[in-house]
Amino acid sequence: MKYCSSSYLFDKDVPLYDSEAALVANIVPLYVGAGLPGFFVNILFVAVDDESFHVSGKLNNDILHIAIEHIAIHQPKFEDDVAKNRVWLCNMIDKMLKSHIAAQGHLGWEYSVYETPRDLRKMNAFMAPENGSKEMKIWQRENKPLAWTNQELQSEI
């Protein structure tokens, strides 16, 4: 996963791994370790009725679709090479997911990564500070969005 605000949506009700908590425990540290607040990572497990999941116009009960949404920060690893970033990102996602999903052998899976422009996201009506900034470090430490203006953190939300 790219180092950015992220939401994961797992939209199939099939046994994926020993526990959802194990997968969550592998995803969240990737972002927190990159200096982002834990509250930037939202992971949803949404059951989809077996009669509601179609692939190629046919019911398919043996595939998982994962939607990954990145918002706050894009393309951090190789700043000037979008293609290289995308390969790096997909390789990182593959590695993490294979240990939980592909090891089961019976389940087909796919994922899509969506990137929302940073300026179209607010939390509690606040724009996120720049990654690596003093303000972002405070957001990470406090694990919640706090008011800030002109690079100065406000004391009240």
mmCIF file of N, CA, C and O in Angstrom, residues 1 6-17 20 23-24 27 31 41-46 48 53 55 62-70 89-90 92-104 107-115:
data_model
loop_
_atom_site.group_PDB
_atom_site.id
_atom_site.type_symbol
_atom_site.label_atom_id
_atom_site.label_comp_id
_atom_site.label_asym_id
_atom_site.label_seq_id
_atom_site.Cartn_x
_atom_site.Cartn_y
_atom_site.Cartn_z
ATOM 1 N N MET A 1 0.806 -1.158 0.000
ATOM 2 C CA MET A 1 0.000 0.000 0.000
ATOM 3 C C MET A 1 0.868 1.247 0.000
ATOM 4 O O MET A 1 1.810 1.319 0.750
ATOM 5 N N SER A 6 -5.866 5.680 3.480
ATOM 6 C CA SER A 6 -6.327 4.532 2.745
ATOM 7 C C SER A 6 -7.593 3.945 3.324
ATOM 8 O O SER A 6 -7.791 3.936 4.521
ATOM 9 N N SER A 7 -8.420 3.454 2.469
ATOM 10 C CA SER A 7 -9.568 2.651 2.867
ATOM 11 C C SER A 7 -9.487 1.354 2.083
ATOM 12 O O SER A 7 -9.178 1.357 0.904
ATOM 13 N N TYR A 8 -9.767 0.270 2.744
ATOM 14 C CA TYR A 8 -9.818 -1.035 2.097
ATOM 15 C C TYR A 8 -11.235 -1.540 2.232
ATOM 16 O O TYR A 8 -11.807 -1.492 3.308
ATOM 17 N N LEU A 9 -11.786 -2.043 1.158
ATOM 18 C CA LEU A 9 -13.128 -2.602 1.183
ATOM 19 C C LEU A 9 -13.052 -4.027 0.647
ATOM 20 O O LEU A 9 -12.709 -4.246 -0.504
ATOM 21 N N PHE A 10 -13.310 -4.974 1.516
ATOM 22 C CA PHE A 10 -13.343 -6.375 1.125
ATOM 23 C C PHE A 10 -14.817 -6.726 0.962
ATOM 24 O O PHE A 10 -15.573 -6.694 1.920
ATOM 25 N N ASP A 11 -15.218 -7.055 -0.253
ATOM 26 C CA ASP A 11 -16.649 -7.145 -0.515
ATOM 27 C C ASP A 11 -17.133 -8.552 -0.846
ATOM 28 O O ASP A 11 -18.014 -8.738 -1.662
ATOM 29 N N LYS A 12 -16.618 -9.538 -0.184
ATOM 30 C CA LYS A 12 -17.100 -10.894 -0.400
ATOM 31 C C LYS A 12 -17.135 -11.613 0.942
ATOM 32 O O LYS A 12 -16.234 -11.481 1.756
ATOM 33 N N ASP A 13 -18.181 -12.372 1.182
ATOM 34 C CA ASP A 13 -18.341 -13.085 2.446
ATOM 35 C C ASP A 13 -17.837 -14.515 2.301
ATOM 36 O O ASP A 13 -18.603 -15.448 2.204
ATOM 37 N N VAL A 14 -16.509 -14.646 2.225
ATOM 38 C CA VAL A 14 -15.888 -15.963 2.129
ATOM 39 C C VAL A 14 -14.748 -16.021 3.142
ATOM 40 O O VAL A 14 -14.207 -14.989 3.511
ATOM 41 N N PRO A 15 -14.388 -17.212 3.611
ATOM 42 C CA PRO A 15 -13.269 -17.286 4.543
ATOM 43 C C PRO A 15 -11.972 -16.949 3.818
ATOM 44 O O PRO A 15 -11.570 -17.639 2.897
ATOM 45 N N LEU A 16 -11.336 -15.864 4.210
ATOM 46 C CA LEU A 16 -10.151 -15.388 3.510
ATOM 47 C C LEU A 16 -8.857 -15.801 4.183
ATOM 48 O O LEU A 16 -7.858 -16.016 3.542
ATOM 49 N N TYR A 17 -8.872 -15.852 5.465
ATOM 50 C CA TYR A 17 -7.657 -16.045 6.240
ATOM 51 C C TYR A 17 -8.094 -16.414 7.634
ATOM 52 O O TYR A 17 -9.280 -16.446 7.934
ATOM 53 N N GLU A 20 -9.840 -11.722 10.225
ATOM 54 C CA GLU A 20 -9.749 -10.391 9.649
ATOM 55 C C GLU A 20 -8.717 -9.569 10.408
ATOM 56 O O GLU A 20 -7.994 -8.770 9.826
ATOM 57 N N LEU A 23 -5.174 -9.740 9.017
ATOM 58 C CA LEU A 23 -4.952 -8.922 7.830
ATOM 59 C C LEU A 23 -4.847 -7.453 8.207
ATOM 60 O O LEU A 23 -3.952 -6.739 7.745
ATOM 61 N N VAL A 24 -5.745 -6.990 9.055
ATOM 62 C CA VAL A 24 -5.704 -5.605 9.527
ATOM 63 C C VAL A 24 -4.355 -5.312 10.191
ATOM 64 O O VAL A 24 -3.744 -4.268 9.966
ATOM 65 N N ILE A 27 -1.842 -4.498 7.539
ATOM 66 C CA ILE A 27 -2.067 -3.317 6.711
ATOM 67 C C ILE A 27 -1.733 -2.028 7.458
ATOM 68 O O ILE A 27 -0.989 -1.180 6.964
ATOM 69 N N TYR A 31 1.182 2.012 6.912
ATOM 70 C CA TYR A 31 0.895 3.440 6.841
ATOM 71 C C TYR A 31 1.439 4.193 8.047
ATOM 72 O O TYR A 31 2.047 5.250 7.911
ATOM 73 N N VAL A 41 -6.262 4.995 8.128
ATOM 74 C CA VAL A 41 -6.440 3.655 7.568
ATOM 75 C C VAL A 41 -7.790 3.108 8.010
ATOM 76 O O VAL A 41 -8.021 2.878 9.190
ATOM 77 N N ASN A 42 -8.672 2.918 7.067
ATOM 78 C CA ASN A 42 -10.007 2.391 7.331
ATOM 79 C C ASN A 42 -10.160 1.097 6.562
ATOM 80 O O ASN A 42 -9.960 1.060 5.351
ATOM 81 N N ILE A 43 -10.512 0.039 7.254
ATOM 82 C CA ILE A 43 -10.644 -1.267 6.630
ATOM 83 C C ILE A 43 -12.049 -1.789 6.901
ATOM 84 O O ILE A 43 -12.463 -1.883 8.052
ATOM 85 N N LEU A 44 -12.770 -2.088 5.839
ATOM 86 C CA LEU A 44 -14.151 -2.538 5.943
ATOM 87 C C LEU A 44 -14.278 -3.943 5.377
ATOM 88 O O LEU A 44 -13.774 -4.226 4.292
ATOM 89 N N PHE A 45 -14.958 -4.804 6.078
ATOM 90 C CA PHE A 45 -15.281 -6.138 5.586
ATOM 91 C C PHE A 45 -16.793 -6.162 5.395
ATOM 92 O O PHE A 45 -17.537 -6.118 6.363
ATOM 93 N N VAL A 46 -17.224 -6.186 4.152
ATOM 94 C CA VAL A 46 -18.641 -6.086 3.836
ATOM 95 C C VAL A 46 -19.092 -7.374 3.161
ATOM 96 O O VAL A 46 -18.577 -7.745 2.096
ATOM 97 N N VAL A 48 -21.266 -9.704 0.937
ATOM 98 C CA VAL A 48 -22.104 -9.591 -0.249
ATOM 99 C C VAL A 48 -22.798 -10.936 -0.418
ATOM 100 O O VAL A 48 -22.148 -11.982 -0.428
ATOM 101 N N PHE A 53 -23.186 -11.517 -6.439
ATOM 102 C CA PHE A 53 -21.837 -11.328 -6.971
ATOM 103 C C PHE A 53 -21.722 -12.058 -8.302
ATOM 104 O O PHE A 53 -21.773 -13.286 -8.356
ATOM 105 N N VAL A 55 -19.641 -12.447 -12.105
ATOM 106 C CA VAL A 55 -18.446 -12.236 -12.921
ATOM 107 C C VAL A 55 -18.776 -12.770 -14.312
ATOM 108 O O VAL A 55 -19.242 -13.906 -14.444
ATOM 109 N N ASP A 62 -16.536 -17.615 -5.647
ATOM 110 C CA ASP A 62 -15.170 -17.967 -5.294
ATOM 111 C C ASP A 62 -14.173 -16.910 -5.748
ATOM 112 O O ASP A 62 -13.090 -17.224 -6.230
ATOM 113 N N ILE A 63 -14.573 -15.654 -5.634
ATOM 114 C CA ILE A 63 -13.665 -14.571 -5.987
ATOM 115 C C ILE A 63 -13.859 -13.433 -4.990
ATOM 116 O O ILE A 63 -14.944 -13.227 -4.465
ATOM 117 N N LEU A 64 -12.798 -12.739 -4.739
ATOM 118 C CA LEU A 64 -12.810 -11.618 -3.809
ATOM 119 C C LEU A 64 -12.363 -10.374 -4.555
ATOM 120 O O LEU A 64 -11.364 -10.403 -5.280
ATOM 121 N N HIS A 65 -13.116 -9.303 -4.429
ATOM 122 C CA HIS A 65 -12.678 -8.019 -4.975
ATOM 123 C C HIS A 65 -12.337 -7.104 -3.818
ATOM 124 O O HIS A 65 -13.110 -6.932 -2.885
ATOM 125 N N ILE A 66 -11.162 -6.507 -3.894
ATOM 126 C CA ILE A 66 -10.672 -5.603 -2.851
ATOM 127 C C ILE A 66 -10.541 -4.222 -3.479
ATOM 128 O O ILE A 66 -9.869 -4.057 -4.496
ATOM 129 N N ALA A 67 -11.205 -3.250 -2.894
ATOM 130 C CA ALA A 67 -11.103 -1.870 -3.343
ATOM 131 C C ALA A 67 -10.209 -1.126 -2.359
ATOM 132 O O ALA A 67 -10.460 -1.133 -1.159
ATOM 133 N N ILE A 68 -9.151 -0.519 -2.873
ATOM 134 C CA ILE A 68 -8.199 0.233 -2.056
ATOM 135 C C ILE A 68 -8.278 1.684 -2.501
ATOM 136 O O ILE A 68 -8.123 1.984 -3.681
ATOM 137 N N GLU A 69 -8.522 2.562 -1.560
ATOM 138 C CA GLU A 69 -8.693 3.976 -1.877
ATOM 139 C C GLU A 69 -7.592 4.773 -1.181
ATOM 140 O O GLU A 69 -7.475 4.741 0.038
ATOM 141 N N HIS A 70 -6.780 5.453 -1.968
ATOM 142 C CA HIS A 70 -5.712 6.287 -1.433
ATOM 143 C C HIS A 70 -6.074 7.750 -1.652
ATOM 144 O O HIS A 70 -6.413 8.149 -2.751
ATOM 145 N N LEU A 89 3.996 -0.261 -5.821
ATOM 146 C CA LEU A 89 2.769 -0.369 -5.034
ATOM 147 C C LEU A 89 2.103 -1.728 -5.235
ATOM 148 O O LEU A 89 1.765 -2.414 -4.273
ATOM 149 N N CYS A 90 1.911 -2.127 -6.486
ATOM 150 C CA CYS A 90 1.260 -3.413 -6.752
ATOM 151 C C CYS A 90 2.070 -4.582 -6.190
ATOM 152 O O CYS A 90 1.493 -5.534 -5.653
ATOM 153 N N MET A 92 3.962 -4.504 -3.553
ATOM 154 C CA MET A 92 3.781 -4.480 -2.105
ATOM 155 C C MET A 92 2.404 -5.034 -1.716
ATOM 156 O O MET A 92 2.276 -5.819 -0.773
ATOM 157 N N ILE A 93 1.368 -4.646 -2.454
ATOM 158 C CA ILE A 93 0.022 -5.158 -2.185
ATOM 159 C C ILE A 93 -0.012 -6.671 -2.409
ATOM 160 O O ILE A 93 -0.532 -7.417 -1.579
ATOM 161 N N ASP A 94 0.558 -7.132 -3.528
ATOM 162 C CA ASP A 94 0.590 -8.567 -3.814
ATOM 163 C C ASP A 94 1.240 -9.340 -2.677
ATOM 164 O O ASP A 94 0.709 -10.351 -2.223
ATOM 165 N N LYS A 95 2.371 -8.881 -2.239
ATOM 166 C CA LYS A 95 3.114 -9.579 -1.180
ATOM 167 C C LYS A 95 2.277 -9.681 0.095
ATOM 168 O O LYS A 95 2.189 -10.740 0.711
ATOM 169 N N MET A 96 1.660 -8.585 0.472
ATOM 170 C CA MET A 96 0.874 -8.576 1.704
ATOM 171 C C MET A 96 -0.366 -9.465 1.566
ATOM 172 O O MET A 96 -0.676 -10.265 2.440
ATOM 173 N N LEU A 97 -1.079 -9.360 0.450
ATOM 174 C CA LEU A 97 -2.314 -10.119 0.286
ATOM 175 C C LEU A 97 -2.060 -11.611 0.065
ATOM 176 O O LEU A 97 -2.830 -12.446 0.540
ATOM 177 N N LYS A 98 -0.988 -11.942 -0.637
ATOM 178 C CA LYS A 98 -0.700 -13.354 -0.892
ATOM 179 C C LYS A 98 -0.555 -14.137 0.410
ATOM 180 O O LYS A 98 -0.990 -15.283 0.483
ATOM 181 N N SER A 99 0.037 -13.530 1.402
ATOM 182 C CA SER A 99 0.235 -14.243 2.664
ATOM 183 C C SER A 99 -1.078 -14.531 3.377
ATOM 184 O O SER A 99 -1.142 -15.418 4.221
ATOM 185 N N HIS A 100 -2.130 -13.813 3.029
ATOM 186 C CA HIS A 100 -3.431 -14.012 3.679
ATOM 187 C C HIS A 100 -4.459 -14.685 2.776
ATOM 188 O O HIS A 100 -5.293 -15.440 3.249
ATOM 189 N N ILE A 101 -4.425 -14.383 1.495
ATOM 190 C CA ILE A 101 -5.489 -14.837 0.602
ATOM 191 C C ILE A 101 -5.013 -15.932 -0.339
ATOM 192 O O ILE A 101 -5.591 -17.014 -0.380
ATOM 193 N N ALA A 102 -3.964 -15.680 -1.085
ATOM 194 C CA ALA A 102 -3.521 -16.630 -2.097
ATOM 195 C C ALA A 102 -3.079 -17.953 -1.477
ATOM 196 O O ALA A 102 -3.208 -18.999 -2.106
ATOM 197 N N ALA A 103 -2.590 -17.917 -0.260
ATOM 198 C CA ALA A 103 -2.143 -19.140 0.404
ATOM 199 C C ALA A 103 -3.286 -20.128 0.588
ATOM 200 O O ALA A 103 -3.059 -21.331 0.713
ATOM 201 N N GLN A 104 -4.537 -19.646 0.557
ATOM 202 C CA GLN A 104 -5.702 -20.519 0.703
ATOM 203 C C GLN A 104 -5.905 -21.394 -0.532
ATOM 204 O O GLN A 104 -6.508 -22.451 -0.451
ATOM 205 N N LEU A 107 -9.359 -19.497 -3.631
ATOM 206 C CA LEU A 107 -10.041 -18.227 -3.826
ATOM 207 C C LEU A 107 -9.367 -17.383 -4.897
ATOM 208 O O LEU A 107 -8.174 -17.111 -4.836
ATOM 209 N N GLY A 108 -10.157 -16.947 -5.901
ATOM 210 C CA GLY A 108 -9.661 -15.988 -6.855
ATOM 211 C C GLY A 108 -9.766 -14.595 -6.237
ATOM 212 O O GLY A 108 -10.654 -14.335 -5.430
ATOM 213 N N TRP A 109 -8.868 -13.701 -6.592
ATOM 214 C CA TRP A 109 -8.916 -12.372 -5.994
ATOM 215 C C TRP A 109 -8.367 -11.330 -6.958
ATOM 216 O O TRP A 109 -7.602 -11.630 -7.857
ATOM 217 N N GLU A 110 -8.851 -10.129 -6.773
ATOM 218 C CA GLU A 110 -8.406 -8.982 -7.558
ATOM 219 C C GLU A 110 -8.503 -7.750 -6.682
ATOM 220 O O GLU A 110 -9.210 -7.737 -5.684
ATOM 221 N N TYR A 111 -7.761 -6.726 -7.062
ATOM 222 C CA TYR A 111 -7.887 -5.457 -6.344
ATOM 223 C C TYR A 111 -7.785 -4.306 -7.327
ATOM 224 O O TYR A 111 -7.258 -4.443 -8.425
ATOM 225 N N SER A 112 -8.328 -3.194 -6.898
ATOM 226 C CA SER A 112 -8.247 -1.943 -7.647
ATOM 227 C C SER A 112 -7.826 -0.861 -6.671
ATOM 228 O O SER A 112 -8.294 -0.828 -5.536
ATOM 229 N N VAL A 113 -6.940 0.011 -7.118
ATOM 230 C CA VAL A 113 -6.491 1.124 -6.288
ATOM 231 C C VAL A 113 -7.054 2.407 -6.893
ATOM 232 O O VAL A 113 -6.862 2.682 -8.078
ATOM 233 N N TYR A 114 -7.766 3.150 -6.088
ATOM 234 C CA TYR A 114 -8.351 4.418 -6.512
ATOM 235 C C TYR A 114 -7.616 5.545 -5.802
ATOM 236 O O TYR A 114 -7.377 5.467 -4.603
ATOM 237 N N GLU A 115 -7.268 6.568 -6.541
ATOM 238 C CA GLU A 115 -6.594 7.717 -5.940
ATOM 239 C C GLU A 115 -7.490 8.948 -6.038
ATOM 240 O O GLU A 115 -7.798 9.423 -7.125
#
